[in-house]
Coordinates of C-alpha atoms in Angstrom, one line a residue:
Chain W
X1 CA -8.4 -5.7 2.2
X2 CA -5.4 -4.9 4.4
X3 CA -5.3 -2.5 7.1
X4 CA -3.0 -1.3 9.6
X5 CA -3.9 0.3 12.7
X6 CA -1.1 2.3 14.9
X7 CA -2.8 3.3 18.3
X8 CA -0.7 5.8 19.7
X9 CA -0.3 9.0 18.1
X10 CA 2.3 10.1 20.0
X11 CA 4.5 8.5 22.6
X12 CA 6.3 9.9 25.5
X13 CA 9.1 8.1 27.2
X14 CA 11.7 9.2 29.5
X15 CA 15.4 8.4 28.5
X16 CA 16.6 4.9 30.0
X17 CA 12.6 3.6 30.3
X18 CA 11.3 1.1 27.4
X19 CA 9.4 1.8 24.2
X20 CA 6.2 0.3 23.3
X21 CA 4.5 0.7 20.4
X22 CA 1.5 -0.6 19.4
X23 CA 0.3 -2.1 16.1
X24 CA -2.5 -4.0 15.3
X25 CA -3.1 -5.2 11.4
X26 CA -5.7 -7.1 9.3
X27 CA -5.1 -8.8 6.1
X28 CA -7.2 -11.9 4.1
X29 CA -3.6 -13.8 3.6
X30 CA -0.3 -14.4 5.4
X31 CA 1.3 -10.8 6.0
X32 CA 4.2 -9.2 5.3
X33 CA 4.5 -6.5 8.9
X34 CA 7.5 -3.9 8.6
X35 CA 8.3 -1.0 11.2
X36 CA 9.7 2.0 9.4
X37 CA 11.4 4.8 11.1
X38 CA 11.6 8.8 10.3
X39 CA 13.6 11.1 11.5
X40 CA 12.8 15.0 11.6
X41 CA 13.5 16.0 7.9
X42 CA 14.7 12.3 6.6
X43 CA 13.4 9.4 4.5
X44 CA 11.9 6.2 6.0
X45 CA 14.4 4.0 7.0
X46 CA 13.8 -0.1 7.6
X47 CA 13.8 -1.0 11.4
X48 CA 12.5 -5.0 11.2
X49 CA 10.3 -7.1 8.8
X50 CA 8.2 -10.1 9.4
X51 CA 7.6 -12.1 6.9
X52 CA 6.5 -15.7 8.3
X53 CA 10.0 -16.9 9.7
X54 CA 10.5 -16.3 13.2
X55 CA 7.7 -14.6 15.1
X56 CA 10.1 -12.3 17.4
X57 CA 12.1 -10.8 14.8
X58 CA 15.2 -8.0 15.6
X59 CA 15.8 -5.2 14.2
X60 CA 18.0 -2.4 14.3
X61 CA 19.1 -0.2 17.1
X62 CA 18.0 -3.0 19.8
X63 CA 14.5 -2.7 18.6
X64 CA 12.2 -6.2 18.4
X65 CA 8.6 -6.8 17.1
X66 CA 6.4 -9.9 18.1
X67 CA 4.2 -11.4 15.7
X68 CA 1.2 -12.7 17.1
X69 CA -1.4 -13.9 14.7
X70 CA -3.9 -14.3 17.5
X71 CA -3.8 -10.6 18.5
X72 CA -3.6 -9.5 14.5
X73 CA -0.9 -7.5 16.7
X74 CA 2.6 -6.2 15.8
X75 CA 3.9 -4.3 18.9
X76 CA 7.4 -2.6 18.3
X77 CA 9.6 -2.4 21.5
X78 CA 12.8 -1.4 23.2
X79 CA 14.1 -2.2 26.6
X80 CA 16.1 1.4 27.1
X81 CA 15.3 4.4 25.0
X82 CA 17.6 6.7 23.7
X83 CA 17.5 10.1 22.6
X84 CA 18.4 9.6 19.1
X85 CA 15.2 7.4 19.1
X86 CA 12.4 10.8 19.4
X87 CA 11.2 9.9 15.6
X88 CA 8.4 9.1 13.7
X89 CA 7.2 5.0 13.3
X90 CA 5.4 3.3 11.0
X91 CA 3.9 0.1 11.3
X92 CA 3.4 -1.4 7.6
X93 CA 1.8 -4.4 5.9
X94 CA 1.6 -6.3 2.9
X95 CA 0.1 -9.2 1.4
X96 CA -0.2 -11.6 -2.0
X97 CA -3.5 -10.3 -2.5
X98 CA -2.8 -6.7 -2.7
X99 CA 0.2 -7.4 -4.7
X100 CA 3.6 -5.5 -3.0
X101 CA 1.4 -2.7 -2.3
X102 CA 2.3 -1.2 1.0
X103 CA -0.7 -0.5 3.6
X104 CA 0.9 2.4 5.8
X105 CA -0.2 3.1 9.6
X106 CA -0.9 6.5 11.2
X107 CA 2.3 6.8 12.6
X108 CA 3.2 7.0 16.2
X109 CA 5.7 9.8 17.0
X110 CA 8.0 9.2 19.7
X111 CA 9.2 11.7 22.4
X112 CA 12.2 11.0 24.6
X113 CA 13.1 12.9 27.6
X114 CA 16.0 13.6 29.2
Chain N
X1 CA 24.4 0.5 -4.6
X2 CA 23.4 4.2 -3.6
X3 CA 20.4 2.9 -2.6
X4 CA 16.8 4.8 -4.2
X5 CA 18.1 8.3 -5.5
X6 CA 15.3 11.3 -6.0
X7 CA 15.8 14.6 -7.7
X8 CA 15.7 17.4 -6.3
X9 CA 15.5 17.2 -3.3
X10 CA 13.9 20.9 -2.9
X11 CA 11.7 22.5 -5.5
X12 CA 10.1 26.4 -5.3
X13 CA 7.4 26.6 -8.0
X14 CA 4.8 29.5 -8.8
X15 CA 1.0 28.1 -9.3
X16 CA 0.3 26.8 -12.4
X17 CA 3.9 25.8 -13.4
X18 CA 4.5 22.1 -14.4
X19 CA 7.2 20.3 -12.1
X20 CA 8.7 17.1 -12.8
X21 CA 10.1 15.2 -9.8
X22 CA 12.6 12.4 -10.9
X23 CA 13.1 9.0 -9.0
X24 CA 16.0 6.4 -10.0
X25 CA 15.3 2.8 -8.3
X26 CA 17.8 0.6 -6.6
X27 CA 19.5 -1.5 -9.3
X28 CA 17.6 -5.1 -10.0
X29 CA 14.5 -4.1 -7.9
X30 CA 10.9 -4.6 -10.1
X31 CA 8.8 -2.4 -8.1
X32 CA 8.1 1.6 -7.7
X33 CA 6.3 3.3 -5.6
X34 CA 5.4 7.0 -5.3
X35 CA 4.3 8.4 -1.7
X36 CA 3.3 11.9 -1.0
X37 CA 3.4 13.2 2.8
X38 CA 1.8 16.1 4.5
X39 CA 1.2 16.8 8.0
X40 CA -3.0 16.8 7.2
X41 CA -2.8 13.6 5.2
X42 CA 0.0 11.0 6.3
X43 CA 1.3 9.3 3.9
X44 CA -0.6 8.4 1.1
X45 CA 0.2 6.4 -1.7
X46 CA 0.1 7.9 -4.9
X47 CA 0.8 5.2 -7.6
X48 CA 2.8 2.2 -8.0
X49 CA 5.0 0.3 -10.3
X50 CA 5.2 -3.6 -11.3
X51 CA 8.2 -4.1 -13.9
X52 CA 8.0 -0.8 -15.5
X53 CA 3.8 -1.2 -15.7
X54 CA 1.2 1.1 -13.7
X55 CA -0.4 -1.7 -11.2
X56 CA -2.6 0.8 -8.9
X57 CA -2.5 4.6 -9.6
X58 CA -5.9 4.9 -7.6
X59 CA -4.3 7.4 -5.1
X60 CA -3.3 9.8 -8.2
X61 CA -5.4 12.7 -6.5
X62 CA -6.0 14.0 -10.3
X63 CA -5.3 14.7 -13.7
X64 CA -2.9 17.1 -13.0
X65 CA -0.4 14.2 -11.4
X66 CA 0.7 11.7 -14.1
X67 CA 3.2 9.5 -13.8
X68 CA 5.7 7.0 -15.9
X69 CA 8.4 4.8 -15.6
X70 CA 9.9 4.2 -19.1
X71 CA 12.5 1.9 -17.9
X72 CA 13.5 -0.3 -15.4
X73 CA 16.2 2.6 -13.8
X74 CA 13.8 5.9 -13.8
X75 CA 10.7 7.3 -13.1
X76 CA 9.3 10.7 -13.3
X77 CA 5.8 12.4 -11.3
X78 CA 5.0 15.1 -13.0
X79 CA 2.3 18.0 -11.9
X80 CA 0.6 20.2 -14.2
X81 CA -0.2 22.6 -13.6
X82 CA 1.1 23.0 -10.3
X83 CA -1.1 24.8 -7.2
X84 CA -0.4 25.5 -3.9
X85 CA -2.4 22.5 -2.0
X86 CA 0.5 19.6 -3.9
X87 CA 3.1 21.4 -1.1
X88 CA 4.2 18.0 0.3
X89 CA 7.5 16.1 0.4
X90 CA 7.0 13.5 -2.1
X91 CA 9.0 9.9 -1.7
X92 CA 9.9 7.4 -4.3
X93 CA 10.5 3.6 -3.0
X94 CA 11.5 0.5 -5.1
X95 CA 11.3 -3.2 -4.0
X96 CA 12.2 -6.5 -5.3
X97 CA 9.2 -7.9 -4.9
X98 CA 8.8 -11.7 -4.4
X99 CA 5.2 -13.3 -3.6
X100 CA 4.5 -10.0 -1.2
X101 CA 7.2 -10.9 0.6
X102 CA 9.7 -7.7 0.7
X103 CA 10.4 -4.9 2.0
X104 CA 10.7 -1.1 0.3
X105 CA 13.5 1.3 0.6
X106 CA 12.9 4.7 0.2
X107 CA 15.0 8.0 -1.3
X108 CA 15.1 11.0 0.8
X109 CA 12.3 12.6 -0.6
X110 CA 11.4 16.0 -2.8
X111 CA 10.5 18.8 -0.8
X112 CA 7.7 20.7 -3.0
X113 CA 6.9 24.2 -2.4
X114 CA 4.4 25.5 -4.6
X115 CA 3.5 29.6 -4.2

């Protein structure tokens, strides 16, 4: 069975500093990994997917994820936060034996600082 | 495309009236899915959708939830009767799914107050 595992609650970062968030996964098969991202009062919104191409994959708003299958990890970062990034982040994964069904993290939810 | 479209987007209803949230899929996408999210509870997955046929609708919490997709371009959730405790914001999401390998896009969401 997959499982996703999001290991910060809540983040707090000042304006300027990086973004790390953590993201650790299991899954029988090759994975699909996602990050989603929700803003206050909004839908979930695609950041970067994973899906057995590159490990370092880009996303948007200069976010990256690193796939590394030795760590079953997933880590989302960015080198400079910016306000507009204080949101809620999901780490997600899917694989052929659960179909397309989605396996959702906790969430982190991130706090940026002036 | 307008990308996943959900109706309403806000909905007031007195205990133990039916509501009926709508959900309209990205064009050409063969998956649904139907989220529910609370601030207790996260976001849980309700039910989901391969071609127009239930796959998994284990996270229905009961029988008052049903849901259906009669066609490739609609859904419906329905609750009935309603009661206070389904106050959530509930998301729709389609996919095109290929051999696990894609990603879901999500409508803004249903806001459901129930009083």
């Amino acid at each position: 069975a997959q499982s996703v595992t999001q290991l910060d609650s809540h983040v707090s970062v000042s304006e300027g500093t990086p973004v790390l968030l953590r993201c650790n996964y299991s899954s029988s098969y090759s994975p699909s990994l996602f990050w989603y991202v929700q803003h206050p009062n909004k839908g979930l919104q695609l950041l970067l997917k994973y899906t057995s191409a590159a490990t370092l994959v880009k996303g948007i708003n200069g976010f990256e994820a690193e796939f590394k299958k030795s760590e079953t990890s997933f880590h989302l970062t960015k080198p400079s936060a910016h306000m507009s990034d204080a949101a809620e982040y999901f780490c997600v994964v899917s694989d052929e034996a659960a179909g397309n069904k989605l396996t959702f993290g906790g969430g982190t939810r991130v706090l940026v600082k002036p | 495309d307008a990308g996943v479209i959900q109706s309403p987007r806000h909905e007031v209803t007195e205990m133990g009236q039916e509501v009926t949230l709508r959900c309209k899929p990205i064009s050409g996408h063969n998956s649904l899915f139907w989220y529910r999210q609370t601030m207790m509870r996260g976001l849980e997955l309700l039910i989901y959708f391969n071609n127009n046929v239930p796959i998994d609708d284990s996270g229905m919490p009961e029988d008052r939830f049903s849901a259906k997709m009669p066609n490739a371009s609609f859904s419906t959730l329905k609750i009935q009767p309603s009661e206070p405790r389904d106050s959530a914001v509930y998301f729709c999401a389609s996919s095109l799914y290929v051999r696990g390998k894609a990603e879901a896009f999500f409508g803004q969401g249903t806001r459901l107050t129930v009083v």
